[in-house]
Amino acid sequence: MKSSDTVHRRRMRLGVTAAAAITALTAGLIGAVSANAASEGCEVEYQVTGQWSGGFNANVQVTNLGDPVNHWDLEWTWADDQAVTHMWNAKDKSKAATAKASGQGHNGALATGGTTSFGFSGSWSDANTDPTDFRLNGRLCDGTVSEPQQPMTAIEQVAAMQPGWNVGNSLDAFGGDTGGETAWGNPPITEELLQTIKAEGYNSIRLPVAWDYEHTGPGPDYTISSERMERVAQVVDWAIANDLQVLVNIHDQMFTKELPDDRENVLAKFNSMWTQIAERFKDYPSELSFESINEPQFPTDTANQDAHTATLNVNFYETVRATGGKNADRLLVLPTWVTNSEQPHLDALKATIDELDDDMIAATVHFYGFYPFGVNVAGVTTYDEETRQDLENTFQRTNDTFVDNGVPVIVGEWGVLGYDYTRGAVPNSPQYGELLKFFQATTHQAVEEQLTLMLWDAGSYLNRHTLEWRDPLLKAYMDSGFTTLSGTASFDSIYLEKAGTIADESLTLNRNGLDFEGLWQGDTALTEGTDYTVSGDTVTLTAAALTRLAGDRAYGTNATIEARFSDGLPWQIHIISYDTAQISDLTGTLDGAPWSQWWACNSSCFAIPTEFNGDQIATMEAKYADGTNAGPHTWTAFKELWATYRPDYDAGTISLTPDFFNEVRDDEPVTLTFHFWGGGTIEYIVTKTGTTVTGTNA
């Protein structure tokens, strides 16, 4: 190499033969995922303008040979561990061995034949070989121009969005002490967040947006603030630049609820908002799609809820299409009433779509599983047959109504209603292994029925402060369902009473078409015949093996073993030692909690001191002395976790909430029966007199 005091100049014009074709799932901004045909091509001139020991300067000129692009990213890889240290006239988005420059406001768009330049300083050590492959928005810059691709159909575009992720509780947040985007506990959306989502295997995001409240002015214009519009545009730009499709909606339901009683004003506001949104984004590529309204609902006229939903959907459709540009054939997504998937509501939306007679329309529903399972109520604590049938029936009828008739479906939100990282009982609602089964089965069933899933994540799955998954194992089961249905077992825990004699314990395998390959503890295989036996789908761990695994039998998990199969993820089985829990008598008062106490107990809950002794609560029953059900959800004796009772294993308490006592009659004892995963039950009697509560062991 040249010495440090010698100016080193070299010029290189890139004209490399194209590599493998870019697929629909990995294409760039105007790549194979685009529903609008576009020609693509580019060339790059790379020039090292100065070099010294350990560093150099370079200039890069980019020429767009294809159709105009609204935003560009240029990527290249280093051969000798060079790195960009500073960049000008472009935004540096480099990572490790991959360098990436992104256009800025003044040079972010490139017309056909348009050229722009940027420079950077870099570092090198042993060598400084020139890069050879540059890619503009994912397309190899080899000096050629590709022929326009055929537009994607709605079915193809929605399929390319699988899987998707909701940026929940961010741009849909409002109010609060901090206001706006951070009001509900999440940090502001960053490009790094979206890059993380892409790297984790997601191909699209749903961007819920609250346009109303402090962001929209009064009628008759209902002007959306420029700050809100440009913030949404910034996030959309980041997503598209990082190969994510984007679904933007109006997430405000409050003003549209008034449609039955104030039709003229509601539609004036709704249409004005969509006109402004559509005009702002009319020239965006087809990677951006629009969703009419989130979960439309009309409490004052439930008899005509499907008709009111159709009114909003048709107004949305006609308003957006009328703005022209790329909105003329952009994918538009229409919901059922409250995104419900019952057959009458599916049929009503199908009728609307048939009347519109447009090939670029998709339907959307939401799915949070069988309600008693999702919130742990009515004693449904496992992924049982009723929960499985609910999943399969919901997805099958949605497929039969839409997909089989050429209309793609986006499940715009899915998950488990009771899964919330702020709750100390999660993942205890329902039992953890049963959650894993549900998440895997949902993704698997979506693939079977050709539905695109978008996980609702308000911060419970991906920690947006650290950009790490809160529960990597649950994420792995979600991912597994898209490709391989991993094997499981009837339960994920074996409970051994600490003071009891250890006996053989059996589990039933759910092979899911796979071969069982044995039990392991870490890297050590357990010995069949000595540590366990297999008879059909029944695996029995011997008393000797369980005694060894339990060790000193301290309370809680003593060991974790794995059932391994011929494919997919191994199934974890936890060996747990426990004793019967001990609940203390207590007299206390309630503070007359406000409505918000469903999410925060503070001093308004009746917190019963409890020694859990390694066990955990599965569910709780509540009955009066005459056998009738007490508390909320009077149709069942089994109460809803967190809404009515909250175990805190670290603090050693079981808290009964104001919502529970608000539905309990004064001076009438209520017998609570706590069911534990170890198999035991404890009865406890509570009596409310005004704001005073007494609790005693039965």
XYZ file of C-alpha atoms in Angstrom:
698
model
C 0.000 0.000 0.000
C 1.019 3.628 -0.398
C 2.800 5.375 2.439
C 0.867 7.648 4.768
C 2.134 10.852 3.148
C 1.190 9.852 -0.403
C -2.187 10.836 -1.824
C -3.731 7.676 -3.167
C -6.334 8.077 -5.928
C -8.124 5.421 -7.857
C -11.414 5.364 -9.752
C -13.633 2.359 -10.339
C -16.803 2.113 -12.417
C -19.039 -0.752 -11.314
C -20.450 -3.026 -14.012
C -20.611 -6.428 -12.342
C -22.735 -9.283 -13.697
C -25.980 -9.512 -11.713
C -26.156 -12.032 -8.897
C -29.113 -14.241 -8.100
C -32.548 -12.715 -8.542
C -33.924 -10.927 -5.532
C -36.997 -12.635 -4.184
C -40.272 -11.076 -3.109
C -39.360 -11.362 0.556
C -35.946 -9.690 0.296
C -36.454 -7.041 -2.376
C -35.794 -3.364 -1.781
C -37.995 -0.317 -2.003
C -39.132 -0.806 -5.592
C -38.343 -4.514 -5.687
C -40.314 -7.661 -6.196
C -42.753 -6.795 -3.434
C -43.990 -3.796 -5.374
C -47.493 -4.072 -6.740
C -46.644 -1.430 -9.349
C -44.384 -2.522 -12.204
C -41.079 -0.653 -12.253
C -37.815 -0.873 -14.142
C -34.659 -1.039 -12.040
C -31.008 -0.365 -12.687
C -28.083 1.584 -11.311
C -24.371 2.156 -11.563
C -21.799 3.384 -9.064
C -18.481 5.182 -9.344
C -16.252 4.604 -6.308
C -13.126 6.736 -5.842
C -10.569 6.699 -3.022
C -9.488 10.349 -2.825
C -6.910 10.042 -0.084
C -5.285 7.367 2.035
C -2.971 7.253 5.049
C -1.917 4.719 7.619
C -5.135 3.281 9.060
C -7.496 5.660 7.276
C -8.799 6.904 3.952
C -11.352 9.182 2.280
C -13.634 8.102 -0.565
C -16.301 9.566 -2.824
C -19.253 7.558 -4.183
C -21.437 8.627 -7.115
C -24.753 6.828 -7.641
C -26.756 6.961 -10.879
C -30.308 5.618 -11.058
C -30.936 3.958 -14.429
C -34.438 2.717 -13.634
C -37.734 4.343 -12.791
C -37.656 7.220 -10.284
C -37.246 6.302 -6.611
C -38.494 8.404 -3.702
C -35.812 7.205 -1.326
C -32.545 5.333 -1.764
C -30.207 3.192 0.289
C -26.845 2.067 -1.065
C -25.185 -0.974 0.508
C -21.829 -2.642 0.015
C -19.613 -5.069 1.912
C -15.943 -4.786 2.790
C -13.422 -7.494 1.964
C -10.732 -6.415 4.451
C -12.621 -5.374 7.598
C -12.722 -1.716 6.623
C -15.301 0.479 8.321
C -16.980 3.829 7.758
C -15.993 6.302 10.457
C -17.736 9.440 9.190
C -20.066 10.193 6.274
C -21.273 13.400 4.621
C -24.070 14.202 2.168
C -25.778 10.928 3.178
C -26.892 9.254 6.390
C -24.583 6.537 7.673
C -26.525 3.375 8.520
C -23.583 0.974 8.399
C -23.422 -2.141 10.525
C -20.347 -4.329 11.099
C -18.952 -5.468 7.733
C -21.839 -3.970 5.781
C -21.678 -0.311 4.818
C -24.938 1.499 4.127
C -25.625 5.073 3.033
C -29.125 6.528 2.935
C -30.322 9.567 1.003
C -31.238 12.672 2.938
C -33.963 15.222 2.319
C -32.104 17.156 -0.360
C -30.927 14.099 -2.280
C -33.323 11.380 -1.128
C -35.159 11.091 -4.461
C -33.503 10.049 -7.704
C -35.133 10.579 -11.082
C -34.383 8.306 -14.022
C -30.800 9.129 -14.967
C -30.459 11.127 -11.771
C -27.098 11.214 -10.022
C -26.028 12.026 -6.495
C -22.731 11.835 -4.636
C -21.639 11.425 -1.056
C -18.334 11.007 0.714
C -16.975 9.281 3.756
C -13.916 8.657 5.847
C -13.002 5.088 6.630
C -10.548 2.953 8.540
C -8.432 0.018 7.358
C -5.667 -2.151 8.771
C -3.970 -4.799 6.605
C -5.500 -3.892 3.242
C -7.998 -1.533 1.633
C -9.469 -3.491 -1.284
C -12.190 -1.659 -3.213
C -15.714 -3.052 -2.796
C -17.131 -4.721 -5.915
C -20.860 -5.194 -5.256
C -23.074 -2.192 -4.606
C -26.837 -2.522 -4.188
C -29.334 0.319 -4.553
C -32.526 -0.474 -2.629
C -31.526 -4.123 -2.817
C -30.849 -4.165 -6.584
C -27.307 -4.999 -7.741
C -25.727 -2.006 -9.502
C -24.305 -3.728 -12.574
C -25.043 -1.050 -15.194
C -28.051 -2.912 -16.614
C -31.755 -2.104 -16.460
C -34.261 -4.825 -15.592
C -37.595 -5.100 -17.316
C -40.629 -3.951 -15.335
C -42.056 -6.737 -13.259
C -45.674 -7.704 -13.365
C -47.761 -6.062 -10.624
C -48.408 -8.274 -7.637
C -51.929 -9.350 -6.882
C -53.462 -8.602 -3.502
C -53.068 -12.283 -2.582
C -49.359 -12.169 -3.429
C -48.737 -8.913 -1.591
C -50.473 -10.030 1.584
C -48.579 -13.331 1.462
C -45.312 -11.367 1.229
C -46.269 -9.519 4.444
C -46.116 -12.745 6.494
C -45.288 -12.455 9.338
C -46.131 -8.960 10.551
C -45.668 -7.035 13.804
C -47.698 -4.218 15.387
C -45.905 -1.144 16.702
C -48.593 -0.999 19.379
C -49.042 1.661 22.071
C -46.815 4.173 20.300
C -48.337 6.354 17.580
C -51.760 5.191 18.763
C -51.061 6.543 22.270
C -52.490 9.832 23.477
C -52.804 11.853 26.661
C -50.822 11.015 29.769
C -48.326 13.192 31.587
C -45.755 12.844 28.815
C -48.286 13.093 25.997
C -48.300 11.518 22.591
C -46.051 8.710 21.481
C -44.496 7.840 24.844
C -47.629 8.289 26.976
C -48.269 4.552 27.338
C -44.784 3.517 28.397
C -42.869 2.840 25.183
C -39.904 4.881 23.955
C -40.204 6.738 20.637
C -40.054 4.568 17.521
C -36.571 4.505 16.010
C -35.144 3.160 12.795
C -33.062 0.765 14.887
C -36.282 -0.714 16.272
C -37.550 -1.409 12.753
C -34.193 -2.833 11.711
C -34.412 -5.171 14.700
C -37.879 -6.289 13.664
C -36.675 -7.004 10.127
C -33.671 -8.919 11.415
C -35.995 -11.018 13.591
C -37.761 -12.324 10.503
C -40.721 -9.985 10.153
C -41.663 -8.741 6.695
C -44.241 -6.100 7.581
C -45.415 -3.811 10.345
C -48.852 -2.561 11.193
C -48.591 1.061 12.292
C -51.606 1.992 14.453
C -52.012 5.782 14.426
C -54.188 8.062 16.549
C -54.862 10.972 14.207
C -57.579 12.565 16.330
C -57.380 14.097 19.820
C -54.591 16.702 19.950
C -53.548 16.050 16.333
C -56.666 17.104 14.351
C -58.245 20.546 14.277
C -61.952 21.410 14.372
C -64.406 21.153 11.514
C -65.171 21.806 8.826
C -61.545 21.213 7.709
C -60.384 18.810 10.436
C -56.782 19.608 9.574
C -54.229 17.040 10.751
C -51.162 18.722 12.228
C -48.061 18.686 10.059
C -46.049 17.378 13.031
C -48.227 14.272 13.261
C -48.255 13.698 9.501
C -44.497 14.023 9.152
C -43.791 11.831 12.173
C -45.893 9.067 10.611
C -44.126 9.629 7.281
C -40.741 9.349 8.986
C -41.617 5.954 10.460
C -43.077 4.762 7.140
C -39.895 5.874 5.352
C -37.713 4.005 7.829
C -39.773 0.849 7.466
C -39.776 0.843 3.670
C -36.071 1.646 3.529
C -35.498 -1.467 5.645
C -37.564 -3.775 3.432
C -40.667 -3.803 5.604
C -44.130 -3.409 4.178
C -46.284 -1.010 6.189
C -49.996 -1.038 7.005
C -51.187 2.366 8.283
C -54.634 2.820 9.766
C -56.870 5.232 11.632
C -56.769 3.742 15.112
C -59.238 6.219 16.646
C -62.647 4.663 17.269
C -64.029 7.264 19.639
C -65.425 9.715 17.101
C -66.581 7.011 14.654
C -68.653 5.404 17.433
C -71.016 8.356 17.028
C -71.834 7.459 13.412
C -75.396 6.212 14.122
C -76.354 9.476 15.875
C -74.202 12.028 14.030
C -73.685 10.561 10.574
C -72.986 13.789 8.665
C -70.300 15.136 10.991
C -68.613 11.782 11.580
C -68.314 11.086 7.853
C -67.112 14.626 7.163
C -64.307 14.175 9.671
C -63.505 10.599 8.637
C -63.362 11.471 4.933
C -61.316 14.611 5.552
C -58.758 12.699 7.589
C -58.409 9.977 4.960
C -58.171 12.556 2.171
C -55.244 14.243 3.929
C -53.506 10.939 4.701
C -54.003 9.627 1.174
C -52.771 12.864 -0.430
C -49.630 12.857 1.719
C -48.744 9.300 0.728
C -50.208 9.087 -2.795
C -46.769 8.783 -4.419
C -45.441 6.169 -1.998
C -44.670 2.721 -3.377
C -47.037 -0.173 -2.943
C -45.139 -1.399 0.113
C -47.449 1.016 1.938
C -51.062 -0.076 2.367
C -53.989 1.486 4.223
C -56.489 0.034 6.703
C -59.866 1.744 7.016
C -60.402 1.843 10.788
C -59.376 -0.200 13.810
C -62.116 -2.308 15.415
C -65.153 -0.235 14.344
C -67.934 -0.308 16.945
C -71.250 1.484 17.425
C -72.717 1.061 20.910
C -75.905 3.061 20.282
C -77.143 1.010 17.308
C -75.982 -2.559 17.650
C -78.698 -3.852 15.343
C -77.033 -2.173 12.358
C -73.393 -2.581 13.311
C -72.461 -4.354 10.056
C -74.189 -1.661 7.990
C -72.346 1.117 9.836
C -69.056 -0.728 9.335
C -69.813 -0.941 5.621
C -70.475 2.802 5.538
C -67.028 3.563 6.942
C -65.346 1.028 4.675
C -66.994 2.320 1.499
C -66.262 5.950 2.376
C -62.638 5.035 3.073
C -62.348 3.152 -0.204
C -63.885 5.890 -2.363
C -61.931 8.668 -0.605
C -58.529 7.017 -1.001
C -59.061 5.869 -4.577
C -60.209 9.384 -5.569
C -56.842 10.892 -4.635
C -55.215 9.096 -7.579
C -51.497 8.530 -7.990
C -50.423 5.186 -6.615
C -53.532 5.197 -4.443
C -55.450 4.198 -7.584
C -54.346 0.591 -7.097
C -52.831 0.563 -3.612
C -53.795 -2.353 -1.364
C -56.692 -1.288 0.870
C -57.656 -3.310 3.933
C -61.233 -3.466 5.254
C -62.283 -4.742 8.717
C -65.366 -6.559 9.876
C -67.397 -5.028 12.684
C -64.968 -4.774 15.640
C -62.742 -7.095 13.511
C -64.922 -9.965 14.702
C -64.606 -13.306 12.933
C -68.070 -14.736 13.519
C -69.683 -15.857 10.281
C -72.400 -13.153 10.000
C -69.779 -10.398 10.197
C -67.497 -12.161 7.727
C -70.433 -12.461 5.330
C -71.303 -8.781 5.711
C -67.757 -7.685 4.857
C -67.608 -10.130 1.938
C -70.770 -8.521 0.533
C -69.142 -5.070 0.763
C -66.000 -6.282 -1.002
C -68.062 -7.949 -3.725
C -69.922 -4.687 -4.356
C -66.691 -2.688 -4.617
C -65.378 -5.194 -7.209
C -61.704 -4.243 -6.796
C -58.880 -6.797 -6.943
C -56.609 -4.817 -4.581
C -58.662 -5.226 -1.396
C -57.886 -7.389 1.631
C -60.048 -8.266 4.624
C -58.883 -8.058 8.239
C -59.968 -9.678 11.498
C -58.337 -9.920 14.936
C -57.690 -13.076 16.938
C -56.840 -13.386 20.632
C -57.804 -17.014 21.057
C -60.624 -18.627 22.992
C -61.599 -15.946 25.510
C -61.601 -18.107 28.699
C -58.131 -19.396 27.781
C -56.818 -15.957 26.862
C -57.658 -14.345 30.221
C -57.689 -17.436 32.487
C -61.367 -17.415 33.416
C -63.963 -20.192 33.758
C -61.190 -22.605 34.711
C -59.661 -22.818 31.222
C -55.965 -22.936 32.065
C -54.682 -25.320 29.371
C -54.625 -25.520 25.579
C -57.576 -27.900 25.669
C -59.789 -29.279 22.927
C -62.245 -26.367 23.062
C -59.410 -23.844 22.726
C -57.925 -25.776 19.800
C -61.281 -26.048 18.044
C -61.898 -22.324 18.474
C -58.590 -21.572 16.727
C -59.106 -24.002 13.881
C -62.751 -23.085 13.296
C -62.036 -19.352 13.316
C -59.231 -19.588 10.774
C -61.068 -22.093 8.590
C -64.264 -20.055 8.228
C -62.198 -16.915 7.562
C -60.343 -18.769 4.820
C -63.540 -20.245 3.392
C -65.233 -16.839 3.246
C -62.372 -14.797 1.805
C -59.187 -16.574 0.718
C -60.956 -19.340 -1.180
C -62.820 -16.588 -3.022
C -59.700 -14.633 -3.993
C -59.688 -12.095 -1.120
C -56.553 -12.165 1.089
C -56.840 -11.865 4.857
C -54.632 -10.079 7.364
C -55.104 -11.045 10.996
C -54.204 -7.513 12.001
C -53.826 -8.293 15.703
C -53.251 -11.610 17.440
C -51.894 -12.886 20.719
C -53.272 -13.674 24.172
C -55.366 -11.059 25.966
C -53.956 -11.853 29.403
C -50.301 -11.787 28.344
C -48.825 -8.586 29.768
C -45.244 -8.202 30.929
C -46.327 -5.715 33.617
C -48.242 -8.468 35.403
C -46.279 -10.417 37.946
C -48.327 -13.539 37.173
C -47.245 -13.724 33.533
C -46.413 -16.203 32.133
C -48.674 -17.974 34.651
C -51.843 -17.130 32.707
C -52.500 -19.660 31.428
C -49.871 -22.298 32.301
C -46.622 -21.506 30.483
C -46.265 -24.646 28.395
C -49.876 -24.262 27.293
C -49.055 -20.761 26.053
C -46.230 -22.199 23.958
C -48.640 -24.705 22.402
C -51.141 -21.952 21.600
C -48.618 -19.626 19.979
C -47.148 -22.405 17.860
C -50.576 -23.731 16.859
C -51.752 -20.252 15.843
C -48.864 -19.596 13.463
C -49.154 -23.129 12.077
C -52.894 -22.820 11.496
C -52.432 -19.441 9.806
C -50.075 -21.042 7.304
C -52.554 -23.874 6.752
C -55.390 -21.425 6.027
C -53.214 -18.869 4.163
C -53.794 -16.012 6.601
C -51.127 -13.371 7.298
C -50.537 -12.740 11.008
C -49.518 -9.455 12.638
C -48.558 -9.913 16.291
C -50.036 -7.275 18.598
C -47.087 -6.062 20.647
C -47.563 -3.147 23.016
C -44.225 -3.878 24.664
C -44.903 -7.319 26.150
C -42.931 -9.341 23.604
C -40.088 -7.114 22.399
C -38.545 -4.864 25.026
C -38.273 -1.633 23.054
C -35.823 -0.133 25.520
C -33.266 -2.918 25.041
C -34.464 -4.261 21.647
C -34.427 -7.780 23.078
C -37.214 -10.349 23.310
C -38.549 -10.637 26.814
C -39.193 -14.356 26.264
C -36.980 -15.836 23.526
C -38.473 -19.324 23.987
C -42.004 -18.090 23.313
C -40.709 -16.246 20.224
C -39.060 -19.495 19.081
C -42.378 -21.359 19.311
C -44.092 -18.604 17.333
C -41.450 -18.937 14.643
C -41.541 -22.725 14.701
C -45.215 -22.834 13.786
C -44.551 -21.131 10.466
C -42.363 -24.036 9.310
C -42.357 -27.014 11.680
C -44.921 -28.084 14.257
C -42.596 -29.005 17.121
C -43.384 -31.883 19.429
C -44.827 -31.194 22.881
C -46.148 -33.159 25.869
C -49.272 -33.193 27.982
C -47.624 -30.882 30.497
C -44.347 -29.038 30.968
C -43.899 -29.660 34.696
C -43.675 -32.548 37.142
C -44.526 -31.498 40.718
C -42.913 -33.491 43.525
C -44.218 -32.959 47.053
C -41.161 -32.079 49.135
C -42.094 -34.248 52.079
C -43.617 -37.043 50.001
C -42.190 -40.237 48.564
C -41.094 -39.835 44.956
C -42.801 -42.262 42.555
C -42.765 -42.798 38.803
C -44.407 -39.970 36.812
C -45.850 -40.162 33.289
C -46.401 -37.646 30.495
C -48.158 -38.068 27.160
C -46.219 -37.043 24.059
C -47.789 -34.939 21.326
C -45.450 -35.985 18.534
C -47.089 -33.830 15.827
C -45.898 -36.278 13.197
C -42.295 -36.359 14.467
C -40.187 -39.156 15.913
C -39.388 -39.057 19.633
C -35.605 -39.231 20.126
C -35.280 -39.353 23.886
C -34.900 -37.263 27.048
C -31.881 -35.086 27.775
C -30.580 -32.969 30.627
C -28.357 -30.403 28.990
C -25.847 -32.326 26.889
C -26.416 -35.588 28.743
C -28.855 -38.151 27.389
C -31.046 -39.892 29.955
C -30.989 -43.670 29.677
C -34.076 -45.345 28.323
C -35.043 -48.307 30.479
C -33.276 -46.923 33.538
C -34.260 -43.249 33.681
C -37.442 -43.516 31.646
C -39.577 -45.902 29.643
C -41.635 -45.349 26.486
C -44.907 -47.100 25.718
C -46.656 -45.713 22.660
C -47.014 -41.990 23.358
C -46.506 -42.344 27.105
C -43.133 -41.475 28.628
C -42.631 -42.489 32.257
C -39.783 -41.085 34.323
C -38.637 -43.519 36.989
C -38.599 -42.697 40.679
C -34.823 -43.139 40.692
C -34.317 -40.601 37.906
C -36.698 -38.095 39.519
C -34.921 -38.496 42.872
C -31.608 -37.699 41.210
C -33.045 -34.744 39.274
C -34.780 -33.289 42.354
C -31.446 -33.111 44.217
C -31.883 -31.439 47.615
C -35.547 -30.772 46.770
C -35.422 -27.056 47.436
C -38.696 -25.284 46.695
C -39.153 -24.449 43.014
C -37.539 -25.829 39.877
C -34.781 -28.335 40.702
C -33.937 -29.423 37.142
C -35.097 -28.992 33.544
C -34.952 -31.819 31.043
C -35.889 -31.907 27.356
C -37.953 -34.249 25.219
C -36.259 -34.166 21.825
C -37.867 -34.963 18.504
C -36.668 -35.534 14.945
C -37.365 -31.898 14.040
C -38.404 -28.637 15.611
C -37.822 -27.439 19.165
C -37.199 -29.681 22.186
C -39.969 -29.684 24.793
C -38.836 -28.544 28.230
C -40.012 -30.439 31.323
C -39.401 -28.811 34.711
C -38.920 -30.889 37.865
C -40.437 -28.852 40.712
C -40.447 -29.456 44.476
C -43.264 -27.965 46.542
C -45.307 -28.160 49.712
C -48.902 -27.109 50.272
C -49.160 -23.321 50.310
C -50.037 -21.516 53.556
C -52.467 -18.567 53.539
C -52.768 -16.255 56.550
C -55.894 -14.841 58.190
C -56.221 -11.099 57.640
C -58.461 -8.110 58.348
C -58.003 -5.031 56.159
C -59.707 -2.129 54.422
C -60.289 -1.057 50.847
C -59.692 2.549 49.830
C -62.552 2.940 47.363
C -60.308 2.542 44.334
C -60.947 4.484 41.129
C -61.942 2.772 37.865
C -58.293 2.406 36.859
C -57.571 -0.081 39.642
C -58.008 -2.985 37.219
C -54.379 -2.408 36.271
C -52.870 -1.149 39.538
C -53.746 -2.460 42.988
C -51.603 -0.191 45.142
C -53.186 0.021 48.615
C -56.693 -0.675 47.322
C -56.267 -4.432 47.004
C -56.783 -6.912 49.813
C -53.303 -8.489 49.886
C -53.327 -11.843 51.717
C -49.907 -12.974 53.050
C -49.107 -16.303 51.405
C -46.262 -18.810 51.609
C -46.376 -20.464 48.187
C -43.718 -23.061 49.065
C -42.732 -23.664 45.461
C -46.290 -24.054 44.127
C -48.267 -21.678 41.899
C -51.960 -20.866 41.478
C -53.776 -22.296 38.473
C -57.161 -20.632 39.094
C -59.574 -19.409 41.789
C -63.233 -20.187 42.469
C -65.604 -17.881 44.368
C -68.989 -18.999 45.769
C -71.507 -17.867 48.360
C -72.654 -20.247 51.107
C -75.695 -21.251 49.029
C -73.446 -22.423 46.185
C -74.113 -19.518 43.790
C -71.229 -17.806 42.044
C -69.724 -14.686 43.620
C -67.854 -11.789 42.069
C -67.651 -10.708 38.405
C -68.515 -13.152 35.607
C -71.412 -14.666 37.530
C -71.818 -17.246 34.756
C -68.820 -19.101 36.186
C -67.405 -19.800 39.618
C -63.855 -19.557 38.282
C -62.724 -15.938 38.358
C -60.484 -14.061 35.920
C -56.808 -13.862 36.802
C -55.499 -10.331 37.403
C -58.920 -8.688 37.069
C -60.053 -10.302 40.345
C -57.025 -11.984 41.960
C -53.285 -11.467 41.574
C -50.628 -13.813 42.930
C -47.255 -12.203 43.594
C -44.745 -14.985 44.181
C -41.860 -12.656 45.004
C -43.816 -10.579 47.512
C -45.628 -13.596 48.960
C -49.199 -12.319 48.541
C -52.476 -13.076 46.816
C -54.292 -9.794 46.180
C -58.045 -9.536 45.699
C -58.946 -6.484 43.606
C -61.583 -3.765 44.046
C -63.195 -5.086 40.847
C -63.797 -8.351 42.671
C -65.239 -6.760 45.800
C -67.411 -4.346 43.811
C -69.389 -7.436 42.741
C -69.526 -9.058 46.180
C -72.519 -8.561 48.471
C -71.908 -7.045 51.921
C -71.910 -9.295 54.982
C -72.184 -12.504 52.964
C -69.172 -14.795 53.294
C -67.561 -15.886 50.058
C -65.607 -19.133 49.911
C -62.560 -18.859 47.695
C -61.010 -22.080 46.451
C -57.472 -21.674 45.166
C -56.409 -24.429 42.779
C -52.653 -25.010 42.529
C -50.614 -26.553 39.720
C -49.234 -29.050 42.205
C -52.724 -30.503 42.383
C -53.873 -29.251 45.770
C -56.595 -26.770 46.776
C -56.996 -24.310 49.645
C -60.292 -22.827 50.822
C -60.348 -19.299 52.242
C -63.390 -17.283 53.366
C -63.666 -13.525 52.824
C -66.433 -11.246 54.082
C -66.854 -7.614 53.030
C -68.586 -5.079 55.264
C -68.405 -1.654 53.654
C -64.695 -1.092 53.052
C -63.606 -3.623 55.680
C -62.690 -7.144 54.639
C -61.883 -10.135 56.810
C -60.260 -13.283 55.520
C -59.933 -16.599 57.330
C -58.881 -20.113 56.431
C -61.862 -22.412 56.037
